């Protein structure tokens, strides 16, 4: 072996531990997302997390598979639901009425939404405080697109209108699990 080849080989040997450490770090970083029982999530995404329903006809099942009984059907595209557990193909969700069910991953979207589950209008403000002018009112039992939340306020949009709503006023903005992941699907809270 020539001295040039030998020095390249030695440099390569010196890099192997560094490359191995980087690869182990990447694997460990991907395994940080866990479900409530401590197991890593199959997707590598955090649980709980918010998604919305893609379709106006989404079947809620008792378990993660087509052979499980249909419990009910959601009829509201854009409805925010919280993923509280998951398999590779199925998501166990919590809905605005605290219902727990399983849906297939293909009917869930990463787009965020907010739901006004109250009987009162919620002001959509120009800024992130209660003194900002009201731009619109978020109607009871309605949906709106959610962009992000910060400092207790969430930026929402409806067509060309953009504004802020108080984070705790709607369903779809909470940072903690809204249903117990251990609760069987279809059972009352």
Coordinates of N, CA, C and O in Angstrom, one line a residue:
X1 N 0.8 -1.2 0.0 CA 0.0 0.0 0.0 C 0.9 1.2 0.0 O 1.8 1.3 0.8
X2 N 0.6 2.2 -0.9 CA 1.4 3.4 -0.9 C 1.1 4.3 0.3 O 0.1 4.1 1.0
X3 N 2.0 5.2 0.5 CA 1.9 6.1 1.7 C 0.7 7.0 1.6 O 0.0 7.3 2.6
X4 N 0.3 7.4 0.3 CA -0.9 8.2 0.1 C -2.1 7.4 0.5 O -3.0 7.9 1.1
X5 N -2.2 6.1 0.0 CA -3.4 5.3 0.3 C -3.5 5.0 1.8 O -4.5 4.9 2.4
X6 N -2.3 4.8 2.4 CA -2.3 4.5 3.8 C -2.8 5.7 4.6 O -3.6 5.5 5.6
X7 N -2.4 6.9 4.3 CA -2.8 8.1 5.1 C -4.3 8.3 4.9 O -5.0 8.7 5.8
X8 N -4.9 8.0 3.6 CA -6.3 8.1 3.4 C -7.0 7.1 4.3 O -8.1 7.4 4.9
X9 N -6.5 5.9 4.3 CA -7.1 4.8 5.1 C -7.1 5.2 6.6 O -8.1 5.0 7.3
X10 N -6.0 5.7 7.1 CA -5.9 6.1 8.5 C -6.9 7.3 8.8 O -7.5 7.3 9.9
X11 N -7.1 8.2 7.9 CA -8.1 9.3 8.1 C -9.5 8.7 8.2 O -10.3 9.1 9.0
X12 N -9.8 7.7 7.3 CA -11.1 7.1 7.2 C -11.3 6.4 8.6 O -12.4 6.5 9.1
X13 N -10.3 5.6 9.0 CA -10.4 4.9 10.3 C -10.7 5.9 11.5 O -11.5 5.6 12.4
X14 N -10.1 7.0 11.4 CA -10.3 8.0 12.5 C -11.7 8.6 12.5 O -12.2 9.0 13.5
X15 N -12.3 8.6 11.3 CA -13.7 9.2 11.2 C -14.8 8.2 11.6 O -15.9 8.6 11.9
X16 N -14.5 6.9 11.6 CA -15.5 5.9 11.9 C -16.2 6.1 13.2 O -17.4 6.1 13.3
X17 N -15.4 6.3 14.3 CA -16.1 6.6 15.6 C -17.0 7.8 15.6 O -18.1 7.8 16.2
X18 N -16.6 8.8 14.9 CA -17.4 10.1 14.8 C -18.6 9.8 14.0 O -19.7 10.2 14.5
X19 N -18.5 9.1 12.9 CA -19.7 8.8 12.1 C -20.7 7.9 12.9 O -21.9 8.1 12.9
X20 N -20.1 6.9 13.6 CA -21.0 6.0 14.4 C -21.7 6.8 15.5 O -22.9 6.6 15.7
X21 N -21.0 7.8 16.1 CA -21.7 8.6 17.2 C -22.8 9.4 16.6 O -23.9 9.6 17.2
X22 N -22.6 10.0 15.4 CA -23.6 10.8 14.7 C -24.8 9.9 14.4 O -25.9 10.3 14.6
X23 N -24.6 8.7 13.9 CA -25.7 7.8 13.6 C -26.5 7.4 14.8 O -27.7 7.4 14.8
X24 N -25.8 7.1 15.9 CA -26.5 6.7 17.1 C -27.3 7.9 17.6 O -28.4 7.8 18.1
X25 N -26.7 9.1 17.6 CA -27.4 10.3 18.0 C -28.7 10.6 17.2 O -29.7 10.9 17.7
X26 N -28.6 10.3 15.9 CA -29.8 10.5 15.0 C -30.9 9.5 15.3 O -32.0 9.8 15.4
X27 N -30.5 8.3 15.6 CA -31.5 7.2 16.0 C -32.1 7.6 17.3 O -33.3 7.5 17.5
X28 N -31.3 8.0 18.3 CA -31.9 8.4 19.6 C -32.8 9.6 19.5 O -33.8 9.7 20.1
X29 N -32.4 10.6 18.7 CA -33.2 11.8 18.5 C -34.6 11.4 17.9 O -35.6 12.0 18.3
X30 N -34.6 10.5 17.0 CA -35.9 10.1 16.4 C -36.7 9.3 17.3 O -37.9 9.2 17.1
X31 N -36.2 8.8 18.3 CA -36.9 7.9 19.3 C -37.4 8.7 20.5 O -37.9 8.1 21.4
X32 N -37.3 10.0 20.5 CA -37.7 10.8 21.7 C -39.2 10.9 21.8 O -39.7 11.1 22.9
X33 N -39.9 10.9 20.7 CA -41.4 11.0 20.8 C -42.0 9.7 21.3 O -41.7 8.6 20.8
X34 N -42.7 9.8 22.4 CA -43.3 8.7 23.1 C -44.8 8.8 23.3 O -45.3 9.9 23.4
X35 N -45.4 7.7 23.4 CA -46.8 7.7 23.8 C -47.0 7.7 25.3 O -46.0 7.6 26.0
X36 N -48.2 7.9 25.8 CA -48.3 8.1 27.3 C -47.8 6.9 28.1 O -47.4 7.0 29.2
X37 N -47.8 5.7 27.5 CA -47.3 4.5 28.2 C -45.8 4.4 28.1 O -45.2 3.4 28.6
X38 N -45.1 5.3 27.4 CA -43.6 5.3 27.4 C -43.0 4.7 26.1 O -41.8 4.9 25.9
X39 N -43.8 4.0 25.4 CA -43.3 3.4 24.1 C -43.1 4.5 23.1 O -43.8 5.5 23.0
X40 N -42.1 4.3 22.2 CA -41.9 5.3 21.1 C -43.1 5.3 20.2 O -43.7 4.2 19.9
X41 N -43.4 6.4 19.6 CA -44.5 6.5 18.6 C -44.0 5.9 17.3 O -42.8 6.1 16.9
X42 N -44.8 5.2 16.6 CA -44.4 4.7 15.3 C -44.1 5.7 14.3 O -43.3 5.5 13.4
X43 N -44.7 6.9 14.4 CA -44.4 8.0 13.4 C -43.3 8.8 13.8 O -42.8 9.6 12.9
X44 N -42.8 8.8 15.0 CA -41.8 9.7 15.5 C -42.3 11.0 15.9 O -41.6 11.9 16.3
X45 N -43.7 11.2 15.8 CA -44.3 12.5 16.1 C -44.8 12.5 17.5 O -45.0 11.4 18.1
X46 N -44.9 13.6 18.1 CA -45.3 13.7 19.5 C -46.8 13.3 19.7 O -47.6 13.4 18.8
X47 N -47.1 12.7 20.8 CA -48.4 12.3 21.3 C -48.5 12.8 22.7 O -47.7 12.5 23.5
X48 N -49.5 13.6 23.0 CA -50.7 14.0 22.2 C -50.2 15.1 21.2 O -49.3 15.9 21.4
X49 N -51.0 15.2 20.1 CA -50.8 16.2 19.0 C -52.1 16.5 18.4 O -53.0 15.6 18.4
X50 N -52.2 17.6 17.7 CA -53.5 18.0 17.0 C -53.4 17.7 15.6 O -52.4 17.9 14.9
X51 N -54.5 17.1 15.0 CA -54.7 17.0 13.6 C -56.2 17.4 13.3 O -56.9 17.7 14.3
X52 N -56.6 17.4 12.1 CA -58.0 17.7 11.7 C -58.4 16.6 10.8 O -57.6 15.9 10.1
X53 N -59.7 16.4 10.7 CA -60.3 15.4 9.8 C -60.4 16.0 8.4 O -60.8 17.1 8.2
X54 N -59.9 15.1 7.4 CA -59.9 15.6 6.0 C -61.2 15.5 5.4 O -61.5 16.3 4.4
X55 N -62.1 14.7 5.8 CA -63.4 14.4 5.1 C -64.6 14.7 5.9 O -64.5 14.8 7.2
X56 N -65.7 14.9 5.3 CA -67.0 15.1 6.1 C -67.6 13.7 6.3 O -68.8 13.7 6.8
X57 N -66.9 12.6 6.1 CA -67.4 11.3 6.4 C -66.2 10.4 6.9 O -65.6 9.8 6.1
X58 N -66.0 10.5 8.2 CA -64.9 9.7 8.8 C -65.5 8.7 9.8 O -66.2 9.2 10.8
X59 N -65.2 7.5 9.6 CA -65.7 6.4 10.5 C -64.8 6.3 11.8 O -63.6 6.1 11.6
X60 N -65.4 6.4 12.9 CA -64.7 6.2 14.2 C -64.9 4.7 14.6 O -66.0 4.2 14.7
X61 N -63.8 4.0 14.9 CA -63.9 2.6 15.2 C -63.5 2.3 16.6 O -62.8 3.1 17.3
X62 N -63.9 1.1 17.0 CA -63.6 0.7 18.4 C -62.1 0.3 18.6 O -61.6 0.3 19.7
X63 N -61.4 -0.1 17.5 CA -60.0 -0.4 17.6 C -59.3 -0.1 16.3 O -59.9 0.3 15.4
X64 N -58.0 -0.3 16.3 CA -57.2 0.0 15.2 C -57.2 -1.0 14.0 O -56.2 -1.8 13.9
X65 N -58.3 -1.0 13.3 CA -58.4 -1.9 12.2 C -59.8 -1.9 11.6 O -60.7 -1.6 12.2
X66 N -59.9 -2.4 10.3 CA -61.2 -2.4 9.6 C -62.1 -3.5 10.2 O -63.3 -3.4 10.0
X67 N -61.6 -4.4 10.9 CA -62.4 -5.5 11.5 C -63.0 -5.0 12.8 O -63.9 -5.8 13.3
X68 N -62.7 -3.9 13.3 CA -63.3 -3.4 14.5 C -64.7 -2.7 14.2 O -64.8 -2.0 13.1
X69 N -65.6 -2.7 15.1 CA -66.9 -2.1 15.0 C -66.8 -0.6 14.8 O -66.0 0.1 15.4
X70 N -67.7 -0.1 13.9 CA -67.8 1.4 13.7 C -68.7 1.9 14.9 O -69.8 1.4 15.1
X71 N -68.2 2.8 15.6 CA -68.9 3.4 16.7 C -69.8 4.6 16.3 O -70.9 4.7 16.8
X72 N -69.3 5.4 15.5 CA -70.0 6.6 14.9 C -69.3 7.1 13.7 O -68.2 6.6 13.4
X73 N -69.9 8.1 13.1 CA -69.2 8.8 11.9 C -69.2 10.3 12.2 O -70.2 10.9 12.6
X74 N -68.0 10.8 11.9 CA -67.8 12.3 12.0 C -68.3 12.8 10.7 O -67.9 12.3 9.6
X75 N -69.0 13.9 10.7 CA -69.5 14.6 9.5 C -69.1 16.1 9.5 O -69.9 16.9 9.3
X76 N -67.8 16.3 9.8 CA -67.3 17.7 9.8 C -65.8 17.7 9.4 O -64.9 17.6 10.2
X77 N -65.6 18.0 8.1 CA -64.3 18.1 7.6 C -63.6 19.3 8.3 O -64.3 20.4 8.5
X78 N -62.4 19.2 8.7 CA -61.7 20.2 9.4 C -61.8 20.2 10.9 O -61.2 21.0 11.6
X79 N -62.6 19.3 11.4 CA -62.8 19.1 12.9 C -61.5 18.8 13.5 O -60.8 17.8 13.1
X80 N -61.0 19.6 14.5 CA -59.8 19.2 15.2 C -60.1 18.1 16.2 O -61.1 18.0 16.8
X81 N -59.1 17.1 16.2 CA -59.1 16.0 17.1 C -57.7 15.9 17.6 O -56.7 16.2 16.9
X82 N -57.6 15.3 18.8 CA -56.3 15.2 19.4 C -55.8 13.7 19.3 O -56.6 12.8 19.8
X83 N -54.7 13.4 18.7 CA -54.1 12.1 18.7 C -53.6 11.8 20.1 O -52.7 12.5 20.6
X84 N -54.1 10.7 20.7 CA -53.6 10.4 22.1 C -52.9 9.1 22.1 O -52.2 8.8 23.2
X85 N -52.9 8.3 21.0 CA -52.1 7.1 20.9 C -52.1 6.8 19.4 O -52.9 7.3 18.7
X86 N -51.2 5.9 19.0 CA -51.2 5.6 17.6 C -50.5 4.2 17.3 O -49.8 3.7 18.1
X87 N -50.9 3.6 16.2 CA -50.1 2.5 15.6 C -49.6 3.1 14.3 O -49.8 4.3 13.9
X88 N -48.9 2.3 13.5 CA -48.4 2.8 12.2 C -49.5 3.3 11.3 O -49.3 4.3 10.7
X89 N -50.6 2.7 11.3 CA -51.7 3.0 10.3 C -52.9 3.7 11.0 O -53.7 4.3 10.3
X90 N -53.1 3.6 12.3 CA -54.3 4.1 13.0 C -53.9 5.1 14.1 O -52.9 5.0 14.7
X91 N -54.9 6.0 14.3 CA -54.7 7.1 15.3 C -55.9 7.0 16.3 O -57.0 7.0 15.9
X92 N -55.6 6.9 17.6 CA -56.6 6.9 18.7 C -56.7 8.4 19.0 O -55.8 9.1 19.3
X93 N -58.0 8.9 18.9 CA -58.2 10.3 19.0 C -59.2 10.6 20.1 O -60.0 9.8 20.5
X94 N -59.2 11.9 20.5 CA -60.1 12.5 21.4 C -60.8 13.6 20.7 O -60.1 14.4 20.1
X95 N -62.1 13.6 20.7 CA -62.9 14.6 19.9 C -63.4 15.7 20.9 O -63.2 15.6 22.1
X96 N -64.0 16.8 20.3 CA -64.5 17.9 21.2 C -65.5 17.5 22.3 O -65.7 18.2 23.3
X97 N -66.2 16.3 22.1 CA -67.1 15.9 23.2 C -66.5 14.8 24.1 O -67.2 14.1 24.8
X98 N -65.2 14.8 24.1 CA -64.4 13.8 24.9 C -64.6 12.4 24.5 O -64.4 11.5 25.3
X99 N -65.1 12.1 23.3 CA -65.3 10.8 22.7 C -63.9 10.3 22.3 O -63.1 11.0 21.7
X100 N -63.7 9.0 22.5 CA -62.4 8.4 22.2 C -62.7 7.3 21.1 O -63.6 6.5 21.3
X101 N -61.9 7.3 20.0 CA -62.2 6.4 18.9 C -60.9 6.2 18.1 O -59.9 7.0 18.3
X102 N -60.9 5.3 17.2 CA -59.7 5.1 16.3 C -60.2 5.5 14.9 O -61.3 5.2 14.5
X103 N -59.3 6.2 14.2 CA -59.5 6.5 12.8 C -58.2 6.1 12.0 O -57.1 6.1 12.6
X104 N -58.4 5.9 10.7 CA -57.2 5.6 9.9 C -56.4 6.8 9.6 O -57.0 7.9 9.5
X105 N -55.1 6.7 9.5 CA -54.2 7.8 9.3 C -54.6 8.6 8.0 O -54.3 9.8 7.9
X106 N -55.1 8.0 7.0 CA -55.4 8.6 5.7 C -56.5 9.6 5.8 O -56.7 10.5 4.9
X107 N -57.3 9.6 6.9 CA -58.4 10.6 7.0 C -58.1 11.8 7.9 O -58.9 12.6 8.3
X108 N -56.8 11.8 8.4 CA -56.3 12.9 9.3 C -55.3 13.7 8.5 O -54.5 13.3 7.7
X109 N -55.4 15.0 8.8 CA -54.5 16.0 8.1 C -53.7 16.7 9.2 O -54.2 17.0 10.3
X110 N -52.5 17.1 8.9 CA -51.7 17.8 9.8 C -52.1 19.3 10.0 O -51.6 20.0 10.8
X111 N -53.0 19.7 9.1 CA -53.5 21.1 9.3 C -54.3 21.3 10.6 O -55.0 20.4 11.0
X112 N -54.1 22.4 11.2 CA -54.7 22.6 12.5 C -56.0 23.4 12.3 O -56.2 24.2 11.4
X113 N -56.9 23.1 13.2 CA -58.2 23.9 13.2 C -58.6 24.1 14.7 O -58.1 23.5 15.6
X114 N -59.6 24.9 14.9 CA -60.1 25.2 16.2 C -61.6 25.1 16.1 O -62.2 25.4 15.0
X115 N -62.3 24.6 17.2 CA -63.7 24.4 17.2 C -64.3 25.2 18.4 O -63.8 25.1 19.5
X116 N -65.3 26.0 18.1 CA -66.0 26.7 19.2 C -67.1 25.8 19.6 O -68.2 25.8 19.0
X117 N -66.9 25.1 20.7 CA -67.9 24.1 21.2 C -68.9 24.7 22.1 O -69.8 24.1 22.7
X118 N -68.8 26.0 22.3 CA -69.7 26.7 23.3 C -70.9 27.3 22.5 O -71.0 27.2 21.3
X119 N -71.8 27.8 23.3 CA -73.0 28.5 22.8 C -72.8 30.0 22.6 O -73.8 30.7 22.3
X120 N -71.6 30.4 22.8 CA -71.4 31.9 22.7 C -70.4 32.2 21.6 O -69.6 31.4 21.2
X121 N -70.5 33.4 21.1 CA -69.5 33.9 20.1 C -68.2 34.2 20.8 O -68.2 34.6 22.0
X122 N -67.1 34.0 20.1 CA -65.8 34.3 20.6 C -65.2 35.4 19.8 O -65.2 35.3 18.5
X123 N -64.8 36.5 20.4 CA -64.2 37.6 19.6 C -62.9 37.2 18.9 O -62.0 36.5 19.5
X124 N -62.7 37.5 17.6 CA -61.5 37.4 16.9 C -60.9 38.8 16.9 O -61.4 39.7 16.3
X125 N -59.7 38.9 17.6 CA -59.2 40.3 17.8 C -58.0 40.6 16.8 O -57.4 39.6 16.3
X126 N -57.7 41.8 16.7 CA -56.7 42.3 15.8 C -55.3 42.0 16.4 O -54.3 41.8 15.6
X127 N -55.2 41.9 17.7 CA -53.9 41.6 18.3 C -54.1 40.6 19.5 O -55.2 40.2 19.7
X128 N -53.0 40.3 20.1 CA -52.9 39.3 21.2 C -53.2 39.9 22.6 O -52.4 39.8 23.5
X129 N -54.3 40.6 22.7 CA -54.8 41.0 24.1 C -56.2 41.4 24.0 O -56.8 41.6 23.0
X130 N -56.8 41.4 25.2 CA -58.3 41.6 25.3 C -58.7 43.0 24.9 O -59.9 43.3 24.8
X131 N -57.7 43.9 24.8 CA -58.0 45.3 24.5 C -58.0 45.6 23.0 O -58.4 46.7 22.5
X132 N -57.4 44.7 22.2 CA -57.3 44.9 20.8 C -58.7 44.9 20.1 O -59.6 44.3 20.6
X133 N -58.9 45.6 19.1 CA -60.2 45.7 18.4 C -60.7 44.4 17.9 O -59.9 43.5 17.5
X134 N -62.0 44.2 17.9 CA -62.6 43.0 17.5 C -62.7 43.0 16.0 O -63.3 44.0 15.4
X135 N -62.2 42.1 15.3 CA -62.3 42.0 13.8 C -63.5 41.2 13.3 O -64.0 41.5 12.3
X136 N -63.8 40.2 14.1 CA -65.0 39.3 13.7 C -65.4 38.6 15.0 O -64.8 38.7 16.0
X137 N -66.4 37.8 14.8 CA -66.9 36.9 15.9 C -66.9 35.5 15.4 O -67.5 35.2 14.4
X138 N -66.3 34.6 16.2 CA -66.3 33.2 15.9 C -67.6 32.5 16.4 O -67.8 32.5 17.6
X139 N -68.4 32.1 15.5 CA -69.8 31.6 15.9 C -69.7 30.3 16.7 O -68.8 29.5 16.6
X140 N -70.8 30.1 17.5 CA -70.9 28.9 18.3 C -70.9 27.7 17.3 O -71.5 27.7 16.2
X141 N -70.4 26.6 17.8 CA -70.4 25.3 17.1 C -69.9 25.4 15.7 O -70.4 24.8 14.7
X142 N -68.8 26.2 15.5 CA -68.2 26.3 14.2 C -66.7 26.1 14.2 O -66.1 26.0 15.3
X143 N -66.1 26.0 13.0 CA -64.7 25.7 12.8 C -64.0 26.8 12.2 O -64.6 27.6 11.4
X144 N -62.7 27.0 12.5 CA -61.8 28.0 11.9 C -60.4 27.4 11.8 O -60.0 26.6 12.6
X145 N -59.7 27.8 10.7 CA -58.3 27.4 10.5 C -57.4 28.0 11.6 O -57.6 29.2 11.9
X146 N -56.5 27.3 12.1 CA -55.6 27.7 13.2 C -54.2 27.7 12.7 O -53.8 26.7 12.1
X147 N -53.5 28.8 12.8 CA -52.1 28.9 12.3 C -51.1 28.5 13.4 O -50.3 27.6 13.2
X148 N -51.1 29.2 14.5 CA -50.2 28.9 15.6 C -50.7 29.5 16.9 O -51.6 30.4 16.9
X149 N -50.1 29.1 18.0 CA -50.4 29.7 19.3 C -49.2 30.2 20.0 O -48.1 29.5 19.9
X150 N -49.3 31.3 20.7 CA -48.2 31.8 21.4 C -48.7 32.7 22.5 O -49.6 33.5 22.3
X151 N -48.1 32.7 23.7 CA -48.4 33.6 24.8 C -49.9 33.6 25.1 O -50.5 34.6 25.4
X152 N -50.6 32.4 25.0 CA -52.0 32.3 25.4 C -53.0 32.8 24.3 O -54.2 32.8 24.6
X153 N -52.5 33.1 23.1 CA -53.3 33.5 22.0 C -53.0 32.7 20.8 O -51.9 32.2 20.6
X154 N -54.0 32.5 20.0 CA -53.9 31.7 18.8 C -54.3 32.5 17.5 O -55.3 33.1 17.5
X155 N -53.4 32.4 16.5 CA -53.7 33.1 15.3 C -54.6 32.2 14.4 O -54.3 31.1 14.2
X156 N -55.7 32.8 14.0 CA -56.7 32.1 13.2 C -56.9 32.8 11.9 O -56.6 34.0 11.8
X157 N -57.5 32.1 10.9 CA -57.8 32.7 9.6 C -59.1 32.1 9.1 O -59.4 30.9 9.2
X158 N -59.8 32.9 8.4 CA -61.0 32.5 7.6 C -61.1 33.3 6.4 O -61.3 34.5 6.4
X159 N -60.8 32.7 5.2 CA -60.6 33.4 4.0 C -59.6 34.5 4.1 O -58.4 34.2 4.5
X160 N -59.9 35.7 3.9 CA -58.9 36.8 4.0 C -58.7 37.4 5.4 O -57.8 38.2 5.7
X161 N -59.6 37.0 6.3 CA -59.6 37.5 7.7 C -58.6 36.8 8.5 O -58.6 35.5 8.5
X162 N -57.7 37.5 9.2 CA -56.8 36.9 10.1 C -56.9 37.6 11.4 O -57.2 38.8 11.5
X163 N -56.8 36.9 12.5 CA -56.9 37.5 13.8 C -56.5 36.6 14.9 O -55.9 35.5 14.7
X164 N -56.8 37.0 16.2 CA -56.3 36.2 17.3 C -57.5 35.9 18.2 O -58.4 36.7 18.4
X165 N -57.5 34.7 18.8 CA -58.5 34.3 19.8 C -57.7 33.8 21.0 O -56.6 33.3 20.9
X166 N -58.4 33.9 22.2 CA -57.7 33.4 23.4 C -57.6 31.9 23.3 O -58.5 31.2 22.9
X167 N -56.4 31.4 23.7 CA -56.1 30.0 23.5 C -57.0 29.0 24.2 O -57.4 28.0 23.7
X168 N -57.4 29.4 25.4 CA -58.3 28.5 26.2 C -59.8 28.5 25.8 O -60.6 27.7 26.3
X169 N -60.1 29.4 24.9 CA -61.6 29.6 24.6 C -62.1 28.5 23.6 O -63.3 28.4 23.4
X170 N -61.3 27.8 22.9 CA -61.7 26.9 21.9 C -61.1 25.5 22.0 O -60.1 25.3 22.7
X171 N -61.6 24.5 21.4 CA -61.1 23.1 21.3 C -60.1 23.0 20.2 O -60.5 23.5 19.0
X172 N -58.9 22.5 20.4 CA -57.9 22.4 19.4 C -56.6 23.1 19.7 O -55.7 23.1 18.9
X173 N -56.6 23.7 20.8 CA -55.4 24.5 21.2 C -54.7 24.1 22.4 O -53.6 24.6 22.8
X174 N -55.3 23.2 23.2 CA -54.7 22.8 24.5 C -53.4 22.1 24.3 O -53.1 21.4 23.3
X175 N -52.5 22.2 25.3 CA -51.2 21.6 25.2 C -51.1 20.3 26.0 O -50.1 19.6 25.9
X176 N -52.2 19.9 26.7 CA -52.2 18.6 27.4 C -53.2 17.7 26.8 O -54.1 18.1 26.1
X177 N -53.1 16.4 27.1 CA -54.1 15.4 26.6 C -55.5 15.7 27.1 O -55.6 16.0 28.3
X178 N -56.4 15.7 26.2 CA -57.8 16.0 26.6 C -58.6 14.8 27.0 O -59.7 14.9 27.6
X179 N -58.1 13.6 26.7 CA -58.7 12.3 27.0 C -57.6 11.4 27.5 O -56.5 11.5 27.1
X180 N -58.0 10.4 28.3 CA -57.0 9.4 28.8 C -56.8 8.4 27.7 O -57.7 7.8 27.3
X181 N -55.5 8.2 27.3 CA -55.2 7.3 26.3 C -55.4 5.9 26.6 O -55.6 5.0 25.8
X182 N -55.5 5.6 27.9 CA -55.8 4.2 28.4 C -57.3 3.9 28.3 O -57.7 2.7 28.4
X183 N -58.1 4.9 28.2 CA -59.6 4.6 28.1 C -60.0 3.9 26.8 O -59.5 4.4 25.7
X184 N -60.7 2.8 26.9 CA -61.1 2.2 25.7 C -62.0 3.0 24.8 O -62.8 3.9 25.3
X185 N -61.8 2.9 23.5 CA -62.6 3.6 22.5 C -64.1 3.3 22.7 O -64.5 2.2 23.0
X186 N -64.9 4.4 22.6 CA -66.4 4.2 22.7 C -66.9 4.3 24.1 O -68.2 4.4 24.3
X187 N -66.1 4.3 25.1 CA -66.6 4.4 26.5 C -66.7 5.8 26.9 O -65.9 6.6 26.5
X188 N -67.7 6.1 27.7 CA -67.9 7.4 28.3 C -66.8 7.7 29.3 O -66.3 6.9 29.9
X189 N -66.5 9.0 29.4 CA -65.5 9.5 30.3 C -65.8 9.3 31.8 O -66.8 9.3 32.2

